[in-house]
Short mmCIF file of C-alpha atoms in Angstrom, two decimals:
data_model
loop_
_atom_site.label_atom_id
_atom_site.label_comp_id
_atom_site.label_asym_id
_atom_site.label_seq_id
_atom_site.Cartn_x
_atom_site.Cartn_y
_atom_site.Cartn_z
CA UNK A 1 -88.90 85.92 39.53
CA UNK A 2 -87.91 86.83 42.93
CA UNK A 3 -84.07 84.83 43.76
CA UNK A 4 -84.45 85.07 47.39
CA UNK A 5 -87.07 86.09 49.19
CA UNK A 6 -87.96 86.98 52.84
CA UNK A 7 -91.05 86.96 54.94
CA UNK A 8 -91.92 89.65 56.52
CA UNK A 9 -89.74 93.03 55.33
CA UNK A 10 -90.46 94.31 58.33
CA UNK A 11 -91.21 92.78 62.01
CA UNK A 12 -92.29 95.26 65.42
CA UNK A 13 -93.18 92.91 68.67
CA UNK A 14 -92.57 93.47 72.39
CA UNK A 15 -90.05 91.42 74.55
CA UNK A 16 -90.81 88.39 75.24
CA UNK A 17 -92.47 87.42 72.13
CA UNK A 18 -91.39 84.49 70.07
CA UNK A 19 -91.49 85.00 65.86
CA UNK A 20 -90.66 83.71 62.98
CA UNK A 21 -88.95 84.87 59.92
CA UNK A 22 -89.23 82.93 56.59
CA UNK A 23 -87.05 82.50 53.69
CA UNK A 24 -87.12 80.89 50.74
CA UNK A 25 -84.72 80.42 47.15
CA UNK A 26 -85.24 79.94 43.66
CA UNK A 27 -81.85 79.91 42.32
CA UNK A 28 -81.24 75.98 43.18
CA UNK A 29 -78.65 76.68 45.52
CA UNK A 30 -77.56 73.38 48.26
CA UNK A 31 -76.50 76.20 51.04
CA UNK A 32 -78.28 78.93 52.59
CA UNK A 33 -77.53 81.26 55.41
CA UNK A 34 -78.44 83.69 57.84
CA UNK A 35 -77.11 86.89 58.48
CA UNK A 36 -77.43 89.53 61.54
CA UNK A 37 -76.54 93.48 60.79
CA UNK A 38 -76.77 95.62 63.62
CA UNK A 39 -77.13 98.95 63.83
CA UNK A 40 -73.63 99.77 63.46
CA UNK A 41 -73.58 97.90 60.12
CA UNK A 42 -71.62 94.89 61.01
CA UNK A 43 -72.73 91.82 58.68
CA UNK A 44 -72.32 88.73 60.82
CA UNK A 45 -72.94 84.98 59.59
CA UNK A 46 -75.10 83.34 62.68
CA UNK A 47 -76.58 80.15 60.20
CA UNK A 48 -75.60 78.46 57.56
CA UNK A 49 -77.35 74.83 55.94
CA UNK A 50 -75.59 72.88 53.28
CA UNK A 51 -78.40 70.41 51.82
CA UNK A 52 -80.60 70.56 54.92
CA UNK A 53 -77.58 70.37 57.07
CA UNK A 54 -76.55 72.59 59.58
CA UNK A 55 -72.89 73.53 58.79
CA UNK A 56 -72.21 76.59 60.55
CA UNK A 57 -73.49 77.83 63.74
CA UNK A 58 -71.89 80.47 65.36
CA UNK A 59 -72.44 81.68 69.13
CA UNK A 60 -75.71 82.81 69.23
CA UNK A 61 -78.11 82.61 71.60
CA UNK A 62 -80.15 78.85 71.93
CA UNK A 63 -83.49 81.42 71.65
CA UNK A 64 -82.34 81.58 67.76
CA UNK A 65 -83.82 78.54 65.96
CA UNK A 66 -82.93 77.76 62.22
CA UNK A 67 -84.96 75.21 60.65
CA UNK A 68 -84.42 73.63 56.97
CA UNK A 69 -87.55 72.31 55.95
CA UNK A 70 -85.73 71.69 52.32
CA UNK A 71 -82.97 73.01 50.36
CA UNK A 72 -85.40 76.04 48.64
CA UNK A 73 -85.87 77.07 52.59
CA UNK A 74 -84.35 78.49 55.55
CA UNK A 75 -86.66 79.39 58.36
CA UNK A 76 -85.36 81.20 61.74
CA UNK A 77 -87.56 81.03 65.22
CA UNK A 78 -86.94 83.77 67.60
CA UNK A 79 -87.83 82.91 71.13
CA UNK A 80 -88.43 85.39 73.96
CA UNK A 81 -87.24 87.69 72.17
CA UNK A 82 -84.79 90.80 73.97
CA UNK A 83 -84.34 94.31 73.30
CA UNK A 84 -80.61 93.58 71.57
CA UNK A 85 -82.53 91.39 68.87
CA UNK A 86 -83.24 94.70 67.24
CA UNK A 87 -81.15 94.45 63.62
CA UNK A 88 -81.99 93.67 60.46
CA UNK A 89 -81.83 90.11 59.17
CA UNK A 90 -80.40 89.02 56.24
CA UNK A 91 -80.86 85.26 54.21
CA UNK A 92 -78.42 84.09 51.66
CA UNK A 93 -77.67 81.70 49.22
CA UNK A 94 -74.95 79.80 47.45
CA UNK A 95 -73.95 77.31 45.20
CA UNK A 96 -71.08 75.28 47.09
CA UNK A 97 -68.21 73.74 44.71
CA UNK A 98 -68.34 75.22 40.91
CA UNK A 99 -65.71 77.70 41.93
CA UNK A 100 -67.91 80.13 42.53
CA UNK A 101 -68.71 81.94 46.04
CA UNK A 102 -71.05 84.33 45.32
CA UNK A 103 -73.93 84.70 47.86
CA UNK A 104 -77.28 86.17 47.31
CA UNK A 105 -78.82 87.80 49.47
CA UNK A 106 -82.31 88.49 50.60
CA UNK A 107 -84.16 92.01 50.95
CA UNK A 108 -83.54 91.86 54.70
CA UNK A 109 -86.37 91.41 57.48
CA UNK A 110 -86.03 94.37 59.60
CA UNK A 111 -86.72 93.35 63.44
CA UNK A 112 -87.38 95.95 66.17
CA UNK A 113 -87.47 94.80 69.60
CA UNK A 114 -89.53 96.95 72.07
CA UNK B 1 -59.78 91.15 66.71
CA UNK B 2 -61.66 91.61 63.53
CA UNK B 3 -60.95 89.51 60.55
CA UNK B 4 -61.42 92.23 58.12
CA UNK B 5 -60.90 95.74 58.98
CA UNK B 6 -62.16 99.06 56.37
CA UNK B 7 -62.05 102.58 56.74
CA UNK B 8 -66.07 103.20 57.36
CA UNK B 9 -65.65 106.93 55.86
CA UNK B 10 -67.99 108.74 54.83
CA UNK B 11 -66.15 109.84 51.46
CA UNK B 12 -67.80 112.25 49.87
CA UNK B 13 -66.68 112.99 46.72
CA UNK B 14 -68.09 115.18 43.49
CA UNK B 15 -68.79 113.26 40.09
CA UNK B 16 -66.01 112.19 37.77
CA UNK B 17 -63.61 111.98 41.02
CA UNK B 18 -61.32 109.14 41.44
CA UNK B 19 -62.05 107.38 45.11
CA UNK B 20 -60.06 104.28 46.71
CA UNK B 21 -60.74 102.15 49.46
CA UNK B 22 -59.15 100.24 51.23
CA UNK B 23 -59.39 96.74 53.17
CA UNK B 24 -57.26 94.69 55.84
CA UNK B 25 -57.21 91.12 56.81
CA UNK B 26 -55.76 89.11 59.62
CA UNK B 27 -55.61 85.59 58.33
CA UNK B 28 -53.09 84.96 55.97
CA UNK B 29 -54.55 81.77 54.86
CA UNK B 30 -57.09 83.59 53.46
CA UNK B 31 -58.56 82.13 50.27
CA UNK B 32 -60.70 84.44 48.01
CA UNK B 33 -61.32 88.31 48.35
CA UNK B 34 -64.66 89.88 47.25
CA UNK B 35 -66.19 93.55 47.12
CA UNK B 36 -69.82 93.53 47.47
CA UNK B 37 -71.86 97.09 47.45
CA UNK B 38 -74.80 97.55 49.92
CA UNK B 39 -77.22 100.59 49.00
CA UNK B 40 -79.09 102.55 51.95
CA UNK B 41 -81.17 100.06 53.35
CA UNK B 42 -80.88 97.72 50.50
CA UNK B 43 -79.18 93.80 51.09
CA UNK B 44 -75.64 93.25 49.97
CA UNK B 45 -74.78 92.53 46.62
CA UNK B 46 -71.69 91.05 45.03
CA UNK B 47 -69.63 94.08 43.20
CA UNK B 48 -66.34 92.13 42.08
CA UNK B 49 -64.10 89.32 42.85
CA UNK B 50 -60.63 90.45 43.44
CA UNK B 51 -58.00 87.88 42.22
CA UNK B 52 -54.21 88.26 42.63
CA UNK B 53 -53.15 89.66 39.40
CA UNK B 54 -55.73 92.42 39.76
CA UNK B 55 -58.91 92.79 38.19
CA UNK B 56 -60.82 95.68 36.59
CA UNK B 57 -64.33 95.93 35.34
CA UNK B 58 -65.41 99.26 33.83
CA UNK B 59 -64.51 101.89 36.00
CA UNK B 60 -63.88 99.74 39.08
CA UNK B 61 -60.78 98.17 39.48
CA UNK B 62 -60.03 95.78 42.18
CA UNK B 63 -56.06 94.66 43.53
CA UNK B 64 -54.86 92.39 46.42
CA UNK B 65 -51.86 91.74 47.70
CA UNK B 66 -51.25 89.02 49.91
CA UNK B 67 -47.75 89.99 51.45
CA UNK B 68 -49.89 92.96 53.00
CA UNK B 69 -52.81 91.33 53.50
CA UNK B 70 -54.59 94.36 51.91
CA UNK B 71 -57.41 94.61 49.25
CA UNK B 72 -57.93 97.98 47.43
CA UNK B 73 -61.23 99.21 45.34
CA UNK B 74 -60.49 101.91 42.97
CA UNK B 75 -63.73 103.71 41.18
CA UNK B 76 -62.78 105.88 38.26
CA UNK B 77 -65.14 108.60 37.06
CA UNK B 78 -67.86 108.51 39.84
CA UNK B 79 -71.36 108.42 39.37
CA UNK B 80 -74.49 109.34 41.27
CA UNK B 81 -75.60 106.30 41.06
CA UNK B 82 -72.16 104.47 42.90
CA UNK B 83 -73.39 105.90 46.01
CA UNK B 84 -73.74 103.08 48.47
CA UNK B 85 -71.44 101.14 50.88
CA UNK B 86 -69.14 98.74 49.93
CA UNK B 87 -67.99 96.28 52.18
CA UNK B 88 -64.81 94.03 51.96
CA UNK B 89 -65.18 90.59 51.87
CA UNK B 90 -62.58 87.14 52.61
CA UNK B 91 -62.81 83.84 52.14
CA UNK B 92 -60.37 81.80 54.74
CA UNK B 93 -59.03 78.78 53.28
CA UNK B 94 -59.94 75.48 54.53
CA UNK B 95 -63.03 77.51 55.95
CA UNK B 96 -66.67 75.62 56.70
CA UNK B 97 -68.38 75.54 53.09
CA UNK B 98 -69.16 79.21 52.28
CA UNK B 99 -67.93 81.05 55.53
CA UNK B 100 -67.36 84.69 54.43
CA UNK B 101 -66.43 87.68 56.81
CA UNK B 102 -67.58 90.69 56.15
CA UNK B 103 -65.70 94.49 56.76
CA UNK B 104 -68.18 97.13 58.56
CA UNK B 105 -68.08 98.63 54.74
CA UNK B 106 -66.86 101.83 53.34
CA UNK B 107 -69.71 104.63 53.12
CA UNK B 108 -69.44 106.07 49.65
CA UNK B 109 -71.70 109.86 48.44
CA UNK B 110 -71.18 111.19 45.24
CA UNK B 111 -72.66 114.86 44.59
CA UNK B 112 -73.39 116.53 41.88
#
């Protein structure tokens, strides 16, 4: 009964590597999102998807790859990647409209970069 | 410049102590003000909403005020289990669908 889920919990490759992280909702939610907290803490948006759609995209890097199969899913592809990838990753949900902005948020896929 | 700014602590406090936080924003046409609570290692999870007349719920109660820009988190009677850090959270109006910008949070340990 898992809301949102993330694939894997925790992710160790060398530089230059490309991987994947996979997540996916059960909540019904039409937006999802994809978060970046470093080591100092600092929760940053870098995706969001609003029915499939990419919505927001902040300035990341073009190696960072979201991909929206469906609404339930929010994939993100990590080319070459560097040592400042290191963070942990965070997916998120929402229900957009309904006056309600509450996100929820995955367990976090925790990336080290060596 | 960051869009929401929090004292990142640590407060350590014993149980059954009162503890407040607080929380800056720059953009005045900011829309909606939440408190979520992040335990060690843990993902974020929504706390509160804070509205404009104030809210409480239980021992945490939550006030804004816009003139300030300022959002304030008060816990009353602390708990072991409160522990965590809670980050500050705004809503700009007019934003893309669902934007939110997050504080650095506000570490939080309660002893015994």
């Amino acid at each position: 009964d898992t809301a949102v889920s993330q694939t894997p919990k925790y992710l160790v490759t060398q530089m230059g590597n490309d991987k994947s992280i996979k997540c996916e909702q059960n909540l019904g939610h039409d937006t999802m999102y994809w978060y970046k907290q470093d080591s100092k803490k600092f929760l940053k948006i870098m995706f969001s998807y609003n029915n499939k759609e990419l919505i927001i995209n902040e300035t990341v890097p073009n190696r960072f790859s979201p991909k929206s199969p469906d609404k339930a899913h929010l994939n993100l592809h990590i080319n070459s990647l560097e040592l400042g990838d290191s963070a942990v990753y965070f997916c998120a949900s929402s229900h957009s409209g309904g006056g309600t902005d509450t996100q929820y948020f995955g367990p976090g896929t925790r990336l080290t970069v060596l | 410049r960051k869009e929401v700014e929090q004292d990142p602590g640590p407060f350590n406090v014993p149980e059954g102590a009162t503890v407040a936080f607080n929380c800056t924003y720059s953009n005045s046409a900011s829309q909606s003000f939440f408190w979520y609570r992040q335990d060690c290692r843990k993902e974020p999870k929504l706390l509160m909403s804070v509205y404009s007349s104030g809210n409480e719920d239980g021992r945490f109660t939550a006030q804004l005020n816009r003139a300030s820009q300022y959002i304030s988190l008060l816990i009353r009677d602390s708990k072991l289990s409160d522990s965590a850090t809670y980050l500050c959270v705004v809503k700009e109006r007019g934003s893309t669908l669902g934007r939110l910008y997050f504080g650095r949070g506000t570490q939080l340990t309660v002893w015994p």
